[in-house]
Tab-separated table of C-alpha atoms in Angstrom:
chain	number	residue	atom	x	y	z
A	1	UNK	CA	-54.452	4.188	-11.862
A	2	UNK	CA	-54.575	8.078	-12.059
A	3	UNK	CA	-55.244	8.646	-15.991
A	4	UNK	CA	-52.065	11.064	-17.323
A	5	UNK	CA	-52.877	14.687	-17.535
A	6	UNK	CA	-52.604	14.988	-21.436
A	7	UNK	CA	-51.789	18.086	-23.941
A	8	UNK	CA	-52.103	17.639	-27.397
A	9	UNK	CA	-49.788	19.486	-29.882
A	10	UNK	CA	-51.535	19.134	-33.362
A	11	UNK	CA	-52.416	21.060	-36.824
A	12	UNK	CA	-55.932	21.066	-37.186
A	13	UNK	CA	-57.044	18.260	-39.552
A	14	UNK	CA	-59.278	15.133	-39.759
A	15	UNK	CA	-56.434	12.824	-38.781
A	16	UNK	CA	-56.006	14.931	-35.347
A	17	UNK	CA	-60.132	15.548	-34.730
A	18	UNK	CA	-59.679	11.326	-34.743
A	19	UNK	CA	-56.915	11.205	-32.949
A	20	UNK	CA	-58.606	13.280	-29.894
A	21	UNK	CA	-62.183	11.941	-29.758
A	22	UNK	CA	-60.654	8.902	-29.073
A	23	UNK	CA	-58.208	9.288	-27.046
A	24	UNK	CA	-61.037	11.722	-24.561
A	25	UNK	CA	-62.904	8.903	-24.637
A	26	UNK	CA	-60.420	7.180	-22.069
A	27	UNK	CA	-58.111	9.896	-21.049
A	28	UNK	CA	-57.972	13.372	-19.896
A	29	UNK	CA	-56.882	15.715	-22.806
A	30	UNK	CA	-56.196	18.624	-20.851
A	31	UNK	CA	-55.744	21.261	-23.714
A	32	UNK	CA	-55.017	20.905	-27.294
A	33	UNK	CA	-52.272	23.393	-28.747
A	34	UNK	CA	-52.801	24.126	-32.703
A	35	UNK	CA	-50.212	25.980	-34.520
A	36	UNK	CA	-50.593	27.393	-37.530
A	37	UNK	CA	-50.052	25.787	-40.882
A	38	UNK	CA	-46.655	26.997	-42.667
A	39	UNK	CA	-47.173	29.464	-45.551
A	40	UNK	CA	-47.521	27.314	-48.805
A	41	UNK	CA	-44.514	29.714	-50.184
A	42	UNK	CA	-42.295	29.349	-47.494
A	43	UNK	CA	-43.341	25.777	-47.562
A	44	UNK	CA	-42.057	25.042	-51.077
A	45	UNK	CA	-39.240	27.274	-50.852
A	46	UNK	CA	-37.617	25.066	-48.015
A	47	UNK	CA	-38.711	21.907	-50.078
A	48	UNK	CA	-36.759	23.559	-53.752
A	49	UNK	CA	-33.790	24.485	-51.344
A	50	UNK	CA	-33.684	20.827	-50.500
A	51	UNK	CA	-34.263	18.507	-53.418
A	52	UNK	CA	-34.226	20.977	-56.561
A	53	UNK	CA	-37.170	22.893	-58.798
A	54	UNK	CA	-37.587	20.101	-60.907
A	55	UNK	CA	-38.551	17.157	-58.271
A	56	UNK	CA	-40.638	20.046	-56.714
A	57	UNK	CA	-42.555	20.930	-59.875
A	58	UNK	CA	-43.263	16.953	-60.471
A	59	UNK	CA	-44.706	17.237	-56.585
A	60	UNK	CA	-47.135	19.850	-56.757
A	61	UNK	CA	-48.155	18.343	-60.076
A	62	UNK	CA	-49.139	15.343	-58.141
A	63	UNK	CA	-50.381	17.217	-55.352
A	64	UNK	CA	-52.542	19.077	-57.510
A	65	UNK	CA	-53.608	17.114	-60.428
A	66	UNK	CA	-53.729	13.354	-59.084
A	67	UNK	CA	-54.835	13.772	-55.002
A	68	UNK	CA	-58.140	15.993	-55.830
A	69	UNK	CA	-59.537	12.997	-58.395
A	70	UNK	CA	-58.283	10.279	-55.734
A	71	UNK	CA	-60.002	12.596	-52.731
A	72	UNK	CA	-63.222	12.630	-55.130
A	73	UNK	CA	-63.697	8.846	-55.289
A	74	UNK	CA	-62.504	7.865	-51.981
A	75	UNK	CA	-65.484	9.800	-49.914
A	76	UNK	CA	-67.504	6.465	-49.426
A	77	UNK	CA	-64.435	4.958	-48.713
A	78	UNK	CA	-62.742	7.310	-46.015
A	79	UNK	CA	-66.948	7.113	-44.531
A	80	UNK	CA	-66.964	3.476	-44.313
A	81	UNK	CA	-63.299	3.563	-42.162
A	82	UNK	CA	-64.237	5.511	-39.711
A	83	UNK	CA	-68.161	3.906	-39.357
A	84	UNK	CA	-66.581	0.275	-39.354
A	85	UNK	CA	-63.880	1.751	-36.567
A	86	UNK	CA	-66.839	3.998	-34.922
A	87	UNK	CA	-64.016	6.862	-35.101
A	88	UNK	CA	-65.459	10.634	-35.121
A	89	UNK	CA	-63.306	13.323	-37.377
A	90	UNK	CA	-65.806	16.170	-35.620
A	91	UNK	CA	-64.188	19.318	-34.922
A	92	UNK	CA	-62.854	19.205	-31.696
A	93	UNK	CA	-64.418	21.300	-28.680
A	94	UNK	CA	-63.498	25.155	-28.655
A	95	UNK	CA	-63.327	25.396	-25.612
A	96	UNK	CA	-60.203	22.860	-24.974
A	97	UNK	CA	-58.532	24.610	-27.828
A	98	UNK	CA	-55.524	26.996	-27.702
A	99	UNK	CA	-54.281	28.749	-31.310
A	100	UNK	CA	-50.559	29.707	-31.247
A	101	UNK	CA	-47.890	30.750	-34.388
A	102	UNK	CA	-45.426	27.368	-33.822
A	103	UNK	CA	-45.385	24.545	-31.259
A	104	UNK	CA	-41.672	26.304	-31.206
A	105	UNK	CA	-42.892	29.897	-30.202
A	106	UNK	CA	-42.047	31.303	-27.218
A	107	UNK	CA	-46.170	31.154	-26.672
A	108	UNK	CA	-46.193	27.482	-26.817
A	109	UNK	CA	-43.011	26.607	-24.533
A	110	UNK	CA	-44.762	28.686	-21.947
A	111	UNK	CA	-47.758	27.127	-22.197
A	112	UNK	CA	-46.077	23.398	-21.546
A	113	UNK	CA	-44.060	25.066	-18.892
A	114	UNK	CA	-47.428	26.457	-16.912
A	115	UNK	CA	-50.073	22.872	-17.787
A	116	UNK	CA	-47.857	20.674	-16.162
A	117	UNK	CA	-48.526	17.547	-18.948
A	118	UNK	CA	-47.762	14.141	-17.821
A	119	UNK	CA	-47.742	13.375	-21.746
A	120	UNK	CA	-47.647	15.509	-24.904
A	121	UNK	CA	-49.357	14.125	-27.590
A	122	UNK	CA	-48.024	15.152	-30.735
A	123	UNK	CA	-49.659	15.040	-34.642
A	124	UNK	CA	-48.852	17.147	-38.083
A	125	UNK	CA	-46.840	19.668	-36.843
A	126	UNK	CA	-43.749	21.035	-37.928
A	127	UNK	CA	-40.449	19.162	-36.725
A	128	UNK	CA	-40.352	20.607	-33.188
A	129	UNK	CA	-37.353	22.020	-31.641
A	130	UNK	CA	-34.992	20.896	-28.482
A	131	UNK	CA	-35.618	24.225	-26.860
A	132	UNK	CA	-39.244	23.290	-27.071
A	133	UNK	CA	-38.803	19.603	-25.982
A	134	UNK	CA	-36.790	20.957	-22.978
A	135	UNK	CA	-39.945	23.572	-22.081
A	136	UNK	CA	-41.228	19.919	-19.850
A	137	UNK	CA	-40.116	17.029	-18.282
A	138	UNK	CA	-43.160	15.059	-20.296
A	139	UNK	CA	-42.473	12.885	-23.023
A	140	UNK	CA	-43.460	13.884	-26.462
A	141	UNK	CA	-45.025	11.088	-28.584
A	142	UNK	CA	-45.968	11.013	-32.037
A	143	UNK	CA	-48.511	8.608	-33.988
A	144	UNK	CA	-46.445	8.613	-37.591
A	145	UNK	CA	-48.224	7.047	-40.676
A	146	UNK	CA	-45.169	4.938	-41.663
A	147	UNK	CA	-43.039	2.030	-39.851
A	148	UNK	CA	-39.636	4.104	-38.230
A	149	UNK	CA	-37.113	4.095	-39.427
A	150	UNK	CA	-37.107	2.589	-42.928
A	151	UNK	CA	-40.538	4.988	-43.452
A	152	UNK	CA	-40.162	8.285	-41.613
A	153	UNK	CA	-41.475	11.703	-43.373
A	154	UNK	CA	-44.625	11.387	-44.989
A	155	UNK	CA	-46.556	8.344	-46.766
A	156	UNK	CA	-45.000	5.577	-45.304
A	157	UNK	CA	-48.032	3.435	-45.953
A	158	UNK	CA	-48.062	4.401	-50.015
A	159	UNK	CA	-44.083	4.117	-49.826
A	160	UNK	CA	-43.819	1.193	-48.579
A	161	UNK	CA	-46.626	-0.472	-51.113
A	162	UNK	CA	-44.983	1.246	-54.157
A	163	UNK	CA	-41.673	-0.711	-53.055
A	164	UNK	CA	-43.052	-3.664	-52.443
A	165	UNK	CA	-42.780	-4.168	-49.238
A	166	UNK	CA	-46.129	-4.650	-47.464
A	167	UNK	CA	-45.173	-6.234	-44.312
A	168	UNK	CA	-43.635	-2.575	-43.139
A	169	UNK	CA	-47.194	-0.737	-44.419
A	170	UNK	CA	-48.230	0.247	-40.853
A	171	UNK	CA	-48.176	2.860	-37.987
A	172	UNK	CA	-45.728	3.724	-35.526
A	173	UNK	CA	-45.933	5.093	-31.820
A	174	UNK	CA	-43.107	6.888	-31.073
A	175	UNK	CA	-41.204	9.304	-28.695
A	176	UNK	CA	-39.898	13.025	-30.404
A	177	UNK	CA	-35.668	13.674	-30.271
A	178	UNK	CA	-34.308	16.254	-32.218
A	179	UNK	CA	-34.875	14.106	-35.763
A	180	UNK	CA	-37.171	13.769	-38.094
A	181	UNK	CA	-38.690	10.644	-36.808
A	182	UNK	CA	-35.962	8.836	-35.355
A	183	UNK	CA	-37.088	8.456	-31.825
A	184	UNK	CA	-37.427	5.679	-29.637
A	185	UNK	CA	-39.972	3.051	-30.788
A	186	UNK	CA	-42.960	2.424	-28.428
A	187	UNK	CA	-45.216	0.804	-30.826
A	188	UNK	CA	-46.205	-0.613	-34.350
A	189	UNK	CA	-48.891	-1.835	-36.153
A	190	UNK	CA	-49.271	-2.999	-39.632
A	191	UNK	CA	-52.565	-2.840	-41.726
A	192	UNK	CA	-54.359	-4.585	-44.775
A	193	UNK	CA	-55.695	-2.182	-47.358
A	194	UNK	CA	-58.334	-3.230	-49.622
A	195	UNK	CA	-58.379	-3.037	-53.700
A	196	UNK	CA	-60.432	-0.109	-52.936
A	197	UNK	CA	-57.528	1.590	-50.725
A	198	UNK	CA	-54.993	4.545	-52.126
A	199	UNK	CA	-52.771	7.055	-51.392
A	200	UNK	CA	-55.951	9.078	-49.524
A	201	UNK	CA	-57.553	6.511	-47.614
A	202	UNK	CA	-54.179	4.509	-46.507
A	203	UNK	CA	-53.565	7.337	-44.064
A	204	UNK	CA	-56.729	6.953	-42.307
A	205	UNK	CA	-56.124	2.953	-42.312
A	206	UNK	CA	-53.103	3.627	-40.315
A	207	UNK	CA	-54.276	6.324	-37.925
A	208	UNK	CA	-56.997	4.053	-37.246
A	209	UNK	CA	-54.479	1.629	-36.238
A	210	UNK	CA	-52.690	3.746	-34.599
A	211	UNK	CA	-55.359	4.974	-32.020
A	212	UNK	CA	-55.988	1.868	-30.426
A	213	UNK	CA	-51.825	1.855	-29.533
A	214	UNK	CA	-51.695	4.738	-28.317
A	215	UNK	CA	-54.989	4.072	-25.914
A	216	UNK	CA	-53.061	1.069	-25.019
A	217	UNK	CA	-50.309	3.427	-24.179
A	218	UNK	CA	-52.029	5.797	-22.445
A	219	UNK	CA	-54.020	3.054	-20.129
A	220	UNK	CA	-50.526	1.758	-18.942
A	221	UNK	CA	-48.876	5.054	-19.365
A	222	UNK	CA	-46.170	5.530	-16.872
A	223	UNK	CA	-43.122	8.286	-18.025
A	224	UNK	CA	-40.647	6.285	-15.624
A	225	UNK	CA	-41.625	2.858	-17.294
A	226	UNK	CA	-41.751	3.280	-21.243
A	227	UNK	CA	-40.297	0.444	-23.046
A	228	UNK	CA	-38.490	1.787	-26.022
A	229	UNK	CA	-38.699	-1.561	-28.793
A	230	UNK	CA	-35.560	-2.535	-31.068
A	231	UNK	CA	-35.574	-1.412	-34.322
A	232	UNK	CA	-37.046	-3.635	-37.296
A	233	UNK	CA	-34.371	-4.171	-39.492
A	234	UNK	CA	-33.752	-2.146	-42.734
A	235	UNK	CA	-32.400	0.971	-44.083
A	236	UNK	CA	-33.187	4.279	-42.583
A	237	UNK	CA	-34.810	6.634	-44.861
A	238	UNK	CA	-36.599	10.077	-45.047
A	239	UNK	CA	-39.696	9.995	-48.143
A	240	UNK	CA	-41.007	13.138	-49.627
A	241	UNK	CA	-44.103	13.116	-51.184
A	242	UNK	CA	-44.160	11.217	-55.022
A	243	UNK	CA	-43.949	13.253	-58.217
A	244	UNK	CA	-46.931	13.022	-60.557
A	245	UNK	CA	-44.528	10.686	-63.045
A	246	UNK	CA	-43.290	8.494	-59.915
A	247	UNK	CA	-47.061	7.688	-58.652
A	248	UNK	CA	-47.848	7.079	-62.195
A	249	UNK	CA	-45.258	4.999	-63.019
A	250	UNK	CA	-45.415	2.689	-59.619
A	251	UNK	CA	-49.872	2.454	-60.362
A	252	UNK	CA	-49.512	1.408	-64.268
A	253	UNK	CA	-46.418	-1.112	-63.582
A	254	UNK	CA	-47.451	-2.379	-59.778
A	255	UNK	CA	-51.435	-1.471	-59.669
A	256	UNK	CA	-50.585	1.185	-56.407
A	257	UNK	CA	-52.695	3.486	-56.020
């Protein structure tokens, strides 16, 4: 079988360097498109607009008082994933790279338009747009740290812990619509974190995971023949990331970190 002619659409990150060493291992990555990041301002100005200064304040509080100290004592940790899963978070070749302002600039539709993808491999961008989507007949899918749809947004795996509900602490596989994370199901996987496991090494637990679907994908791949799987039942729900009083409340009345 003729392996699919693959573009990746990605923000440069550890989680995509994975993501692409093994994934070239089997496949053909073609090209892989990075945009660049949005400004931290503009960033927390959309967030305020959407859920209020306060909630806001208590997330960059988190963001910047609790994740650093977690990120400190997690190195060994994070190491020993990726040597027990033999995944590389290397930088990924220059030459298959291609730097563009948005995956929804005009830049970027052209350059889906003129590589002819059989698959576009999406991870950590910004929520990409139907005029975009409609630049090529391939399908967009997305490896998304959280089971869709009861986890979509971000930290599924730490959401879904801190509500006590382990059996949906996983990965998904899915195809891009025009929501945030609502698209057809192609895969899931659920993991086991260790004691020694938090909210900065669950991520790499579940990308982990979710590599070896998405070769499994890819090795069957077929545009014409992807099975889109039901649902798992539950309520549909976008999660932000937790203020500084949330995390601390769930870790000193559940033990989540």
């Amino acid at each position: 079988m003729k392996k699919p002619r693959i573009i990746f659409l990605a923000s440069p990150c550890d989680f995509t360097n994975m993501i692409y060493h093994e994934i070239a291992e089997a496949s053909d990555i073609y090209k892989v498109i990075f945009e660049k990041p949005v400004s931290k301002k503009v960033f927390v100005k959309r967030r305020i607009k959407r859920l209020g200064y306060l909630q806001v304040f208590g997330q960059l509080s988190f963001q910047l008082g609790i994740v650093p100290f977690l990120r400190k004592f997690s190195t060994k940790r994070i190491e020993e994933i990726l040597s027990d899963k033999k995944i590389s978070r290397n930088e990924i070749p220059h030459d298959k790279v291609i730097q563009v302002n948005s995956v929804n600039s005009k830049q970027t539709r052209q350059l889906l338009h003129e590589l002819h993808p059989d698959l576009v491999l999406v991870n950590g961008t910004r929520i990409i747009s139907e005029k975009t989507l409609a630049s090529t007949d391939a399908p967009f899918v997305n490896l998304h740290v959280g089971i869709t749809p009861l986890y979509r947004g971000v930290h599924g795996g730490y959401w879904a812990l801190a509500k006590g509900n382990a059996a949906c602490c996983g990965v998904t596989i899915h195809l891009i619509d025009k929501g945030i994370d609502t698209g057809g199901i192609l895969a899931q996987s659920i993991i086991q974190p260790t004691k020694r496991d938090n909210f900065v090494t669950y991520p790499y637990l579940q990308v982990a995971a979710g590599i070896q679907l998405l070769n499994k994908l890819i090795r069957s791949f077929s545009s014409k023949k992807l099975q889109v799987l039901p649902p798992p039942k539950g309520p549909s729900r976008l999660w932000y990331h937790p203020t500084i009083w949330e995390y601390l409340g769930i870790y000193f009345q559940k033990g989540i970190k």
